[in-house]
Coordinates of C-alpha atoms and ligand atoms in Angstrom, one line a residue:
Chain F
X3 CA 4.4 10.3 28.0
X4 CA 3.3 9.4 25.1
X5 CA -0.3 10.0 25.6
X6 CA 0.0 14.0 26.1
X7 CA -1.2 16.9 24.3
X8 CA 1.0 18.5 22.1
X9 CA -0.4 21.4 21.9
X10 CA 0.1 23.7 24.7
X11 CA -2.4 25.4 26.9
X12 CA -3.0 28.3 26.0
X13 CA -2.6 27.8 22.4
X14 CA -5.5 25.4 22.7
X15 CA -8.5 28.5 23.1
X16 CA -7.5 29.7 19.2
X17 CA -9.5 26.2 17.8
X18 CA -12.6 28.1 19.3
X19 CA -11.7 31.0 17.7
X20 CA -11.4 29.8 14.6
X21 CA -15.4 27.8 15.4
X22 CA -16.9 31.3 15.8
X23 CA -15.1 32.8 12.4
X24 CA -15.9 30.6 9.7
X25 CA -19.4 31.2 11.9
X26 CA -19.0 34.0 11.0
X27 CA -17.9 34.2 7.4
X28 CA -20.5 31.9 7.0
X29 CA -23.4 34.1 8.3
X30 CA -22.2 37.7 8.3
X31 CA -24.4 38.2 4.9
X32 CA -25.5 41.6 5.0
X33 CA -24.7 42.7 8.1
X34 CA -21.0 43.8 6.5
X35 CA -23.0 46.1 4.2
X36 CA -25.4 46.7 7.4
X37 CA -22.6 48.2 8.9
X38 CA -21.5 50.5 6.9
X39 CA -24.6 52.3 6.6
X40 CA -25.7 52.8 9.7
X41 CA -23.5 54.4 10.5
X42 CA -23.2 56.7 7.1
X43 CA -27.1 56.9 7.4
X44 CA -27.0 57.9 11.7
X45 CA -24.1 60.3 10.9
X46 CA -25.7 62.3 8.5
X47 CA -29.3 62.7 10.1
X48 CA -28.0 63.7 14.3
X49 CA -24.6 65.5 12.8
X50 CA -26.4 67.2 9.9
X51 CA -30.6 67.4 11.1
X52 CA -29.1 68.1 14.6
X53 CA -26.3 69.7 13.9
X54 CA -27.9 72.0 12.6
X55 CA -30.7 72.9 15.3
X56 CA -26.4 73.5 17.4
X57 CA -25.1 75.4 14.5
X58 CA -28.7 78.1 14.7
X59 CA -28.4 78.8 18.6
X60 CA -24.5 78.3 20.1
X61 CA -22.4 77.4 17.1
X62 CA -20.3 74.3 18.4
X63 CA -19.2 71.9 20.8
X64 CA -17.2 72.0 22.5
X65 CA -14.7 73.9 19.5
X66 CA -16.4 71.1 17.4
X67 CA -18.8 71.4 14.7
X68 CA -21.9 69.1 15.9
X69 CA -21.1 66.5 13.3
X70 CA -17.9 66.3 14.4
X71 CA -18.5 66.0 17.7
X72 CA -20.0 62.9 17.9
X73 CA -18.5 60.9 15.4
X74 CA -16.3 58.7 17.6
X75 CA -18.7 58.6 20.2
X76 CA -20.8 55.9 17.3
X77 CA -17.5 53.8 17.7
X78 CA -18.2 53.5 21.5
X79 CA -22.4 53.1 20.9
X80 CA -21.6 50.1 17.9
X81 CA -18.8 48.1 19.8
X82 CA -21.1 48.4 23.2
X83 CA -23.6 46.9 21.2
X84 CA -21.1 44.0 18.8
X85 CA -20.7 43.4 22.6
X86 CA -23.6 43.0 23.9
X87 CA -25.6 41.4 21.0
X88 CA -22.8 38.1 20.6
X89 CA -23.1 37.8 24.4
X90 CA -26.5 36.9 26.4
X91 CA -29.3 35.0 22.9
X92 CA -25.9 33.4 21.5
X93 CA -23.7 32.4 24.7
X94 CA -27.4 31.7 26.5
X95 CA -28.7 28.9 22.7
X96 CA -24.8 27.8 23.1
X97 CA -24.7 27.0 27.3
X98 CA -28.3 25.4 26.8
X99 CA -30.3 25.7 24.1
X100 CA -28.4 24.2 21.3
X101 CA -25.5 23.1 23.4
X102 CA -21.8 24.2 21.4
X103 CA -20.2 24.9 23.8
X104 CA -21.2 21.0 26.0
X105 CA -19.9 19.2 22.3
X106 CA -16.7 21.6 22.3
X107 CA -16.2 20.3 25.9
X108 CA -15.6 17.3 25.1
X109 CA -12.6 17.4 23.3
X110 CA -9.4 19.2 24.2
X111 CA -11.0 22.6 25.7
X112 CA -10.9 23.6 28.7
X113 CA -14.2 25.4 29.7
X114 CA -11.7 28.3 29.3
X115 CA -10.7 27.7 26.5
X116 CA -13.8 27.6 24.7
X117 CA -14.3 31.3 27.1
X118 CA -11.2 33.1 25.3
X119 CA -12.2 32.0 22.0
X120 CA -15.2 32.7 22.1
X121 CA -13.8 36.0 23.6
X122 CA -11.3 37.3 21.1
X123 CA -13.7 36.7 18.6
X124 CA -15.4 39.1 19.2
X125 CA -12.9 41.2 20.5
X126 CA -11.4 40.6 17.0
X127 CA -14.4 41.4 15.2
X128 CA -14.7 44.2 17.2
X129 CA -11.1 45.6 16.2
X130 CA -11.6 45.4 12.5
X131 CA -15.4 46.8 12.9
X132 CA -12.6 49.9 14.7
X133 CA -10.3 50.1 10.9
X134 CA -13.7 50.7 9.0
X135 CA -15.3 52.9 11.6
X136 CA -12.4 55.1 12.1
X137 CA -12.3 55.4 8.3
X138 CA -15.5 55.8 7.7
X139 CA -15.2 59.4 11.6
X140 CA -11.2 59.9 9.9
X141 CA -13.8 61.3 6.6
X142 CA -16.2 63.2 7.9
X143 CA -13.2 65.2 8.8
X144 CA -13.9 63.6 13.1
X145 CA -10.6 62.1 13.7
X146 CA -7.8 65.8 14.3
X147 CA -4.9 63.4 16.4
X148 CA -3.0 60.8 15.7
X149 CA -5.0 59.3 19.1
X150 CA -6.9 58.4 16.3
X151 CA -4.9 56.1 15.5
X152 CA -6.1 54.2 18.9
X153 CA -9.2 54.0 18.0
X154 CA -9.7 51.1 16.4
X155 CA -7.9 49.0 19.8
X156 CA -10.0 51.6 22.8
X157 CA -12.9 50.2 20.4
X158 CA -12.2 46.8 21.1
X159 CA -11.4 47.0 24.4
X160 CA -15.0 48.3 25.1
X161 CA -16.7 45.6 23.7
X162 CA -14.6 43.0 25.2
X163 CA -16.2 45.3 28.9
X164 CA -19.0 44.3 27.4
X165 CA -18.4 40.5 26.6
X166 CA -17.0 39.3 29.1
X167 CA -19.6 40.3 32.5
X168 CA -22.3 39.6 30.7
X169 CA -21.1 36.4 29.0
X170 CA -20.5 34.6 31.9
X171 CA -24.0 35.7 32.9
X172 CA -25.5 34.5 30.1
X173 CA -23.4 30.8 30.8
X174 CA -25.3 31.2 34.6
X175 CA -29.2 31.7 34.0
X176 CA -31.2 29.4 33.4
X177 CA -33.8 30.8 31.1
X178 CA -33.8 34.7 28.7
X179 CA -37.0 36.7 30.3
X180 CA -34.1 39.1 32.5
X181 CA -31.9 39.3 28.9
X182 CA -35.1 42.0 27.8
X183 CA -35.5 43.0 32.0
X184 CA -31.9 43.9 30.9
X185 CA -32.1 45.4 27.8
X186 CA -34.8 48.3 29.1
X187 CA -33.5 49.1 32.2
X188 CA -29.4 48.6 31.3
X189 CA -28.8 48.9 27.6
X190 CA -31.0 52.2 26.5
X191 CA -29.9 54.2 29.5
X192 CA -26.7 53.2 28.3
X193 CA -26.9 54.4 25.4
X194 CA -28.8 57.4 25.3
X195 CA -27.2 58.8 29.1
X196 CA -23.3 58.3 28.8
X197 CA -21.9 61.6 27.3
X198 CA -23.2 59.9 23.5
X199 CA -25.3 62.9 21.9
X200 CA -24.4 65.6 24.8
X201 CA -21.4 66.4 26.9
X202 CA -21.0 65.8 30.3
X203 CA -20.7 69.4 31.7
X204 CA -23.7 69.7 30.1
X205 CA -25.6 67.8 33.3
X206 CA -25.9 69.8 36.1
X207 CA -23.3 68.7 38.5
X208 CA -24.5 66.1 41.2
X209 CA -25.3 64.1 37.8
X210 CA -21.9 63.8 36.2
X211 CA -20.5 62.2 39.4
X212 CA -23.3 59.3 38.0
X213 CA -22.9 58.9 34.4
X214 CA -19.0 58.0 36.0
X215 CA -20.8 55.2 37.0
X216 CA -21.6 53.6 33.8
X217 CA -18.7 52.1 32.0
X218 CA -20.0 53.4 28.4
X219 CA -19.1 56.6 29.5
X220 CA -15.6 55.7 29.4
X221 CA -15.5 53.7 25.9
X222 CA -17.4 57.3 24.7
X223 CA -14.5 60.0 26.4
X224 CA -11.6 57.5 25.2
X225 CA -12.2 57.6 21.7
X226 CA -14.3 61.7 21.8
X227 CA -10.1 62.2 23.5
X228 CA -8.8 59.9 21.0
X229 CA -10.2 61.3 17.5
X230 CA -9.6 64.5 18.9
X231 CA -6.2 64.5 20.9
X232 CA -7.7 66.8 24.0
X233 CA -7.6 65.8 27.7
X234 CA -4.7 64.5 30.0
X235 CA -3.0 61.5 29.1
X236 CA -3.7 60.3 32.8
X237 CA -6.8 61.3 32.9
X238 CA -7.7 58.6 29.7
X239 CA -5.1 56.6 31.8
X240 CA -8.2 56.3 33.8
X241 CA -10.4 55.3 31.7
X242 CA -8.7 52.5 29.5
X243 CA -8.4 51.5 33.4
X244 CA -12.6 51.0 34.7
X245 CA -13.1 49.1 30.9
X246 CA -10.4 47.0 31.9
X247 CA -11.2 46.2 36.0
X248 CA -14.4 45.8 33.7
X249 CA -13.0 42.9 30.7
X250 CA -11.5 41.6 33.9
X251 CA -12.8 41.4 36.4
X252 CA -15.4 39.9 33.3
X253 CA -13.7 37.0 32.2
X254 CA -12.7 36.1 35.4
X255 CA -15.9 35.9 35.9
X256 CA -16.7 33.7 33.1
X257 CA -14.1 31.2 33.5
X258 CA -16.5 29.5 36.6
X259 CA -19.8 30.9 35.6
X260 CA -19.1 28.6 31.7
X261 CA -16.7 26.0 34.3
X262 CA -19.7 25.4 36.1
X263 CA -22.0 25.3 32.9
X264 CA -20.5 22.7 31.7
X265 CA -18.1 20.7 33.8
X266 CA -20.3 20.6 36.9
Chain Q
X29 CA -1.1 -11.8 31.9
X30 CA -1.5 -13.3 35.2
X31 CA -3.9 -15.3 35.4
X32 CA -6.3 -13.5 38.3
X33 CA -7.3 -9.4 37.9
X34 CA -4.8 -7.7 36.2
X35 CA -5.2 -9.9 33.3
X36 CA -6.9 -7.9 31.2
X37 CA -5.4 -4.7 29.6
X38 CA -8.4 -1.4 31.8
X39 CA -9.1 1.1 29.5
X40 CA -11.2 2.8 31.8
X41 CA -11.8 1.7 36.2
X42 CA -14.0 4.3 38.4
X43 CA -15.3 3.3 42.3
X44 CA -17.2 4.3 44.2
X45 CA -18.0 7.3 41.9
X46 CA -20.7 9.5 43.2
X47 CA -22.7 12.6 41.1
X48 CA -24.0 15.5 43.0
X49 CA -26.2 17.5 41.2
X50 CA -27.3 20.5 44.6
X51 CA -28.1 18.6 46.9
X52 CA -29.5 15.3 44.9
X53 CA -28.0 12.8 43.7
X54 CA -27.4 11.6 40.5
X55 CA -24.9 8.8 40.6
X56 CA -24.5 7.2 44.6
X57 CA -21.1 5.5 44.0
X58 CA -20.8 2.5 41.5
X59 CA -17.7 1.2 40.4
X60 CA -17.2 -0.9 37.0
X61 CA -13.4 -1.3 35.1
X62 CA -13.9 -1.4 31.9
X63 CA -11.3 -3.8 29.0
X64 CA -9.8 -2.4 26.2
X65 CA -11.6 -3.7 23.1
X66 CA -13.9 -4.4 24.8
X67 CA -17.9 -3.1 23.7
X68 CA -20.0 -2.5 27.3
X69 CA -23.2 -1.0 28.7
X70 CA -25.9 1.4 30.9
X71 CA -29.3 0.0 30.1
X72 CA -31.3 1.9 32.6
X73 CA -34.9 3.8 32.7
X74 CA -35.1 7.0 32.4
X75 CA -33.1 9.0 35.5
X76 CA -32.1 6.5 36.0
X77 CA -28.2 8.1 35.8
X78 CA -26.6 6.9 32.5
X79 CA -25.5 10.2 31.3
X80 CA -24.5 11.6 34.6
X81 CA -22.4 8.6 34.3
X82 CA -21.2 9.0 30.4
X83 CA -20.7 12.0 30.9
X84 CA -17.9 11.6 33.7
X85 CA -16.2 8.8 32.2
X86 CA -15.9 11.0 28.6
X87 CA -13.8 13.2 30.8
X88 CA -16.3 16.6 30.7
X89 CA -18.0 16.9 34.2
X90 CA -16.4 16.2 37.6
X91 CA -17.6 12.9 40.1
X92 CA -18.5 14.0 42.6
X93 CA -16.7 11.6 45.0
X94 CA -15.0 8.3 44.4
X95 CA -12.0 7.1 41.9
X96 CA -11.5 7.7 38.4
X97 CA -9.2 6.6 35.8
X98 CA -9.3 6.5 32.6
X99 CA -6.1 5.5 29.8
X100 CA -4.2 5.0 33.4
X101 CA -3.9 9.3 33.5
X102 CA -7.0 11.3 35.5
X103 CA -9.4 13.2 34.4
X104 CA -9.0 16.3 37.1
X105 CA -5.2 16.8 35.8
X106 CA -5.3 15.1 32.9
X107 CA -8.7 16.8 30.6
X108 CA -7.1 17.7 28.1
X109 CA -5.3 15.0 26.9
X110 CA -7.6 12.0 27.1
X111 CA -10.9 13.7 26.0
X112 CA -8.0 13.6 22.8
X113 CA -8.2 10.1 22.7
X114 CA -12.4 9.6 23.6
X115 CA -14.8 10.1 20.8
X116 CA -18.3 11.6 22.3
X117 CA -22.1 10.9 21.1
X118 CA -24.1 13.1 23.5
X119 CA -27.8 12.2 23.8
X120 CA -28.7 15.4 22.8
X121 CA -27.1 16.1 19.3
X122 CA -25.5 19.7 19.8
X123 CA -24.7 20.8 16.2
X124 CA -24.1 24.2 14.7
X125 CA -26.7 24.6 13.7
X126 CA -26.1 27.6 11.5
X127 CA -22.9 25.7 9.6
X128 CA -23.1 22.9 6.7
X129 CA -22.5 19.5 7.5
X130 CA -19.4 19.8 6.6
X131 CA -18.2 22.1 8.7
X132 CA -20.2 20.3 11.9
X133 CA -16.9 17.6 11.7
X134 CA -14.3 20.2 9.8
X135 CA -15.0 22.5 13.0
X136 CA -14.8 19.9 15.6
X137 CA -11.7 17.9 14.0
X138 CA -9.8 21.9 14.7
X139 CA -10.4 20.7 18.3
X140 CA -8.5 18.3 18.4
X141 CA -6.1 20.3 16.4
X142 CA -6.3 18.5 13.6
X143 CA -4.5 19.9 10.5
X144 CA -6.5 21.6 7.4
X145 CA -5.5 18.7 4.8
X146 CA -6.2 16.0 7.3
X147 CA -9.9 17.0 8.5
X148 CA -10.9 17.7 4.8
X149 CA -10.1 14.2 3.7
X150 CA -11.6 12.2 7.0
X151 CA -15.0 15.0 6.4
X152 CA -14.8 13.9 3.2
X153 CA -14.8 9.9 4.8
X154 CA -17.2 10.2 7.3
X155 CA -19.5 11.9 5.5
X156 CA -19.5 9.0 3.3
X157 CA -19.6 6.2 6.2
X158 CA -22.9 8.3 7.2
X159 CA -24.6 8.1 4.3
X160 CA -24.8 12.2 4.2
X161 CA -21.8 13.0 1.0
X162 CA -25.4 14.2 -1.1
X163 CA -26.2 16.9 1.7
X164 CA -22.9 18.0 2.7
X165 CA -23.1 20.8 2.3
X166 CA -27.0 21.6 3.7
X167 CA -27.4 23.8 6.7
X168 CA -27.9 21.2 9.1
X169 CA -31.2 22.8 10.9
X170 CA -32.6 21.0 7.3
X171 CA -31.6 17.5 9.0
X172 CA -33.7 15.1 9.4
X173 CA -33.6 13.7 13.6
X174 CA -32.1 10.2 12.1
X175 CA -29.4 12.2 9.5
X176 CA -28.4 14.9 12.7
X177 CA -28.0 11.8 14.2
X178 CA -26.0 10.1 11.7
X179 CA -24.0 13.3 12.2
X180 CA -23.3 13.3 15.4
X181 CA -21.7 9.9 15.6
X182 CA -19.4 11.0 12.3
X183 CA -18.7 13.3 13.8
X184 CA -17.1 11.9 17.1
X185 CA -15.4 9.2 14.8
X186 CA -12.9 13.2 13.5
X187 CA -10.1 12.2 16.1
X188 CA -9.5 8.4 15.2
X189 CA -10.3 7.5 19.2
X190 CA -9.6 4.9 20.7
X191 CA -12.4 4.7 23.1
X192 CA -16.0 5.5 21.9
X193 CA -18.5 6.3 24.7
X194 CA -22.8 6.9 22.3
X195 CA -25.1 8.1 24.5
X196 CA -27.9 6.7 22.9
X197 CA -26.5 6.2 20.1
X198 CA -29.9 5.1 17.6
X199 CA -32.6 6.9 19.2
X200 CA -33.8 8.1 16.1
X201 CA -31.9 6.1 13.6
X202 CA -33.8 3.2 10.5
X203 CA -33.0 0.6 10.7
X204 CA -31.4 -0.5 8.0
X205 CA -29.4 3.2 9.7
X206 CA -29.1 1.4 12.9
X207 CA -27.9 -1.9 10.8
X208 CA -24.8 -0.2 9.2
X209 CA -23.7 1.5 13.0
X210 CA -23.5 -1.9 14.2
X211 CA -21.7 -2.8 11.6
X212 CA -19.4 -0.1 11.8
X213 CA -19.1 -0.4 15.6
X214 CA -18.0 -3.5 15.0
X215 CA -15.2 -2.8 12.9
X216 CA -14.2 0.1 15.2
X217 CA -13.7 -2.7 18.3
X218 CA -12.2 -5.6 15.0
X219 CA -9.7 -2.8 15.4
X220 CA -9.3 -2.6 18.0
X221 CA -11.3 0.2 19.9
X222 CA -12.5 0.1 23.2
X223 CA -16.7 0.5 22.9
X224 CA -18.8 2.3 26.1
X225 CA -22.6 2.9 25.4
X226 CA -25.9 3.4 26.9
X227 CA -29.3 2.5 24.6
X228 CA -32.8 1.7 25.3
X229 CA -32.6 -1.5 22.7
X230 CA -32.7 -5.0 24.2
X231 CA -31.9 -6.0 20.7
X232 CA -28.7 -3.2 19.7
X233 CA -27.6 -4.1 24.1
X234 CA -27.5 -8.3 23.6
X235 CA -26.1 -7.6 19.8
X236 CA -23.7 -5.2 20.3
X237 CA -21.9 -5.4 24.5
X238 CA -19.4 -8.0 25.1
X239 CA -20.8 -7.2 29.4
X240 CA -23.5 -4.7 30.0
X241 CA -24.4 -3.4 33.6
X242 CA -27.4 -2.8 34.4
X243 CA -28.5 0.8 36.8
X244 CA -31.3 2.2 38.3
X245 CA -31.9 5.6 41.1
X246 CA -28.3 5.9 40.9
X247 CA -26.5 3.2 42.2
X248 CA -26.1 -0.7 39.5
X249 CA -28.0 -3.6 40.5
X250 CA -26.9 -6.3 37.8
X251 CA -23.6 -6.9 35.9
X252 CA -22.5 -9.5 33.4
X253 CA -23.1 -10.5 29.6
X254 CA -26.5 -10.6 28.3
X255 CA -26.3 -14.5 28.2
X256 CA -25.3 -14.6 31.7
X257 CA -28.0 -11.3 33.3
X258 CA -30.8 -13.5 31.0
X259 CA -29.5 -16.8 33.1
X260 CA -29.0 -15.3 36.4
X261 CA -33.0 -13.3 36.0
X262 CA -34.8 -15.0 34.0
X263 CA -36.4 -18.2 32.9
X264 CA -35.5 -19.6 29.5
X265 CA -38.8 -18.2 28.1
X266 CA -41.5 -16.6 28.6
X267 CA -45.1 -16.4 27.0
X268 CA -47.6 -13.2 26.1
X269 CA -50.9 -12.7 26.8
X270 CA -52.7 -10.4 26.1
X271 CA -56.5 -10.2 27.4
X272 CA -59.0 -7.2 25.3
X273 CA -59.0 -4.7 27.9
X274 CA -57.8 -5.3 31.1
X275 CA -56.8 -8.0 33.2
X276 CA -59.1 -8.8 36.0
X277 CA -56.8 -10.4 39.6
X278 CA -58.3 -13.7 39.2
X279 CA -56.1 -14.5 36.1
X280 CA -53.5 -13.3 37.6
X281 CA -54.2 -15.7 40.2
X282 CA -54.8 -18.4 37.9
X283 CA -51.8 -17.9 35.7
X284 CA -49.2 -17.3 39.0
X285 CA -50.0 -21.5 39.2
X286 CA -48.5 -22.3 35.3
X287 CA -45.6 -19.9 35.7
X288 CA -41.8 -19.7 38.4
X289 CA -43.2 -15.1 37.7
X290 CA -46.2 -13.1 36.9
X291 CA -46.0 -9.4 35.3
X292 CA -49.0 -8.0 34.9
X293 CA -48.5 -5.2 32.8
X294 CA -50.7 -2.2 31.3
X295 CA -51.3 -4.0 27.2
X296 CA -50.1 -7.9 28.0
X297 CA -48.8 -10.1 30.5
X298 CA -45.6 -12.5 30.9
X299 CA -45.6 -15.6 32.5
X300 CA -42.1 -16.5 32.9
X301 CA -41.4 -19.9 32.6
X302 CA -39.2 -23.2 31.4
X303 CA -40.9 -24.5 28.9
X304 CA -43.0 -22.2 26.9
X305 CA -45.3 -25.1 24.3
X306 CA -45.5 -26.8 27.7
X307 CA -46.6 -23.9 29.5
X308 CA -49.1 -22.8 27.0
X309 CA -50.8 -25.3 26.7
X310 CA -52.0 -25.7 30.0
X311 CA -52.5 -22.1 30.6
X312 CA -55.3 -23.3 28.0
X313 CA -56.4 -26.6 29.3
X314 CA -57.5 -24.1 32.6
X315 CA -59.9 -22.6 30.7
X316 CA -58.2 -18.9 30.1
X317 CA -59.4 -17.6 27.1
X318 CA -56.3 -14.9 26.5
X319 CA -56.8 -13.3 22.3
X320 CA -53.0 -13.2 21.4
X321 CA -50.5 -15.3 22.8
X322 CA -47.1 -15.4 22.4
X323 CA -44.1 -18.3 23.1
X324 CA -40.4 -16.6 22.9
X325 CA -37.0 -16.8 24.6
X326 CA -36.1 -14.2 27.3
X327 CA -33.8 -10.6 26.6
X328 CA -32.4 -8.7 28.6
X329 CA -36.5 -7.2 28.5
X330 CA -37.0 -9.2 31.0
X331 CA -34.0 -9.4 32.7
X332 CA -34.5 -5.3 33.4
X333 CA -38.6 -5.8 34.1
X334 CA -37.5 -8.4 36.7
X335 CA -34.7 -5.8 38.6
X336 CA -35.5 -2.6 38.4
X337 CA -39.6 -2.9 38.1
X338 CA -40.2 -1.8 35.3
X339 CA -40.2 -2.0 30.5
X340 CA -37.7 -0.4 29.3
X341 CA -40.2 1.2 26.1
X342 CA -41.1 4.2 27.4
Ligands
ATP411 N1 -27.3 19.3 35.7 C1 -27.8 18.4 36.1 N2 -29.0 19.9 37.8 C2 -30.0 19.2 37.6 N3 -30.1 17.8 38.1 C3 -29.5 16.1 37.2 C4 -28.5 17.0 35.4 N4 -28.3 16.6 35.5 C5 -29.0 15.4 35.2 N5 -29.9 15.5 36.3 C6 -30.7 14.9 36.8 O1 -30.3 13.4 36.9 C7 -31.2 12.2 36.7 C8 -30.4 11.3 36.3 O2 -30.2 11.6 35.5 P1 -28.5 11.3 33.5 O3 -29.3 12.6 32.5 O4 -28.0 10.9 34.0 O5 -30.3 10.3 33.4 P2 -30.6 9.1 32.4 O6 -30.3 7.5 32.8 O7 -29.2 9.4 31.2 O8 -32.4 8.3 31.5 P3 -32.3 9.0 29.4 O9 -32.2 7.5 30.0 O10 -33.5 10.1 30.1 O11 -31.8 9.9 29.0 C9 -32.1 12.3 36.3 O12 -32.8 12.6 37.8 C10 -31.9 13.8 36.1 O13 -33.2 14.8 36.7
MG412 MG1 -29.0 9.9 29.4

């Protein structure tokens, strides 16, 4: 049949990736500067300020100066923020307010292509951010192992583990009323309590399993292990599995919600 | 070519098409067939189910029930292939507001897998067509409503579609832009492009459409060529009368003796008659004193009013 599209279905999502890449290329102004300056300020203030107190009281955290101890977790929190920041409002805008996903759905793209294109772009961006951050973290002397080369990949996985389910969620709601609640009661506590600024051993024993239920905790644990080349590989694979499972479930859910939104 | 049925080259055929949103039935079993090169119209009041139907025949929204064939293919299994040959002008522009006019066309073209070089050429050509060449690098957000509409129409042509589906394309366009679009649509039609259009402008439907259907409440209440529908559902001429603030019932009764049918609208009364001048003289002769009067030929507007009990101007 001559009328059937030449391009295979699996490749279609790249056209949607291209849209997001172009969009970013046109609108990034300023975000790159802040994404380099922010981590430097962050490390300078927390690392040097709090680090001074830590050095005064105990000396080292798990064998590291405080600055070096918290430097890798910056990659985890940043890729987490990238994942959630690209998901809630931007997705709701695309399916409801400006409806650009509806426009895309009238072309050969299927809803899943639109989803894959979006997520693959967010992952691309996260990976590139991860490369820059790994260099910055290394510059602060906090990468001590060749495992550090996996940091950008870990960052990409963290981003996907948030972007996928949040995109799926945003594609099905009718208003952004719940988003602020999610920020206040999920993202902020997650940012603060995922053993981001101290080891999980700082929590009393009964709280540790609770912290382990928090997705970001697995990201923080992973980047730390990769940067310092510490911890058993098996444990790290568990963290990867948790994040991977969340990402996959998010993608599967997103296929359903985006399809409902665009074609039902 | 056979003598009956099947003689026309059918591009799109719908049978018993139903669209439900939850328990609500927006489209309640419609049938139609559209031939290649035809311009086919959908008329109907707000909420009639036009957009819901357009979205199904664009191979985007899935029919809840019924069968649909586009280019001889089933949209459920060949959606991407079908959509690759369709151009869609949605009712709401759904443009990327943060990006430039040109990029909006190019990105859309990428969705059809057009190579960059082709995209650049087509973008130039379409910008020219939409008279947006000067604004090529402006952010869409900064355009006027009519310019956005023109861009949406240009965007729909980027893949050189065989079938163009336009949902109220000229809403928001000034008369000049509207006539320019008509002219362009004629040209596309001559090239063999099939056009499907919904509109609230009766003159547009009469000018452009070879055939049309009138939809109301999710069903098709009439189908035919514009002139045919007017002959079937209206008289030859219409007198429009205005009586100051309101139209008392006794005037209505008095008028009824002069016309085949009387419609009382909030601002005017319509008399459906064979010969407008004769009937108007009779009205004046019977002592009625309208503030103003106008005799005109019947239009689709009258058909619409007859069939749905509503006027089209919102
Ligand atoms: N996604 C949806 N969910 C629920 N109801 C819907 C949805 N889309 C349309 N409807 C309902 O279906 C009915 C038909 O809507 P549709 O948009 O098809 O009408 P229309 O003829 O295009 O009207 P208009 O002239 O105002 O554009 C309306 O009552 C509308 O509220
Ligand atoms: Mg509509």
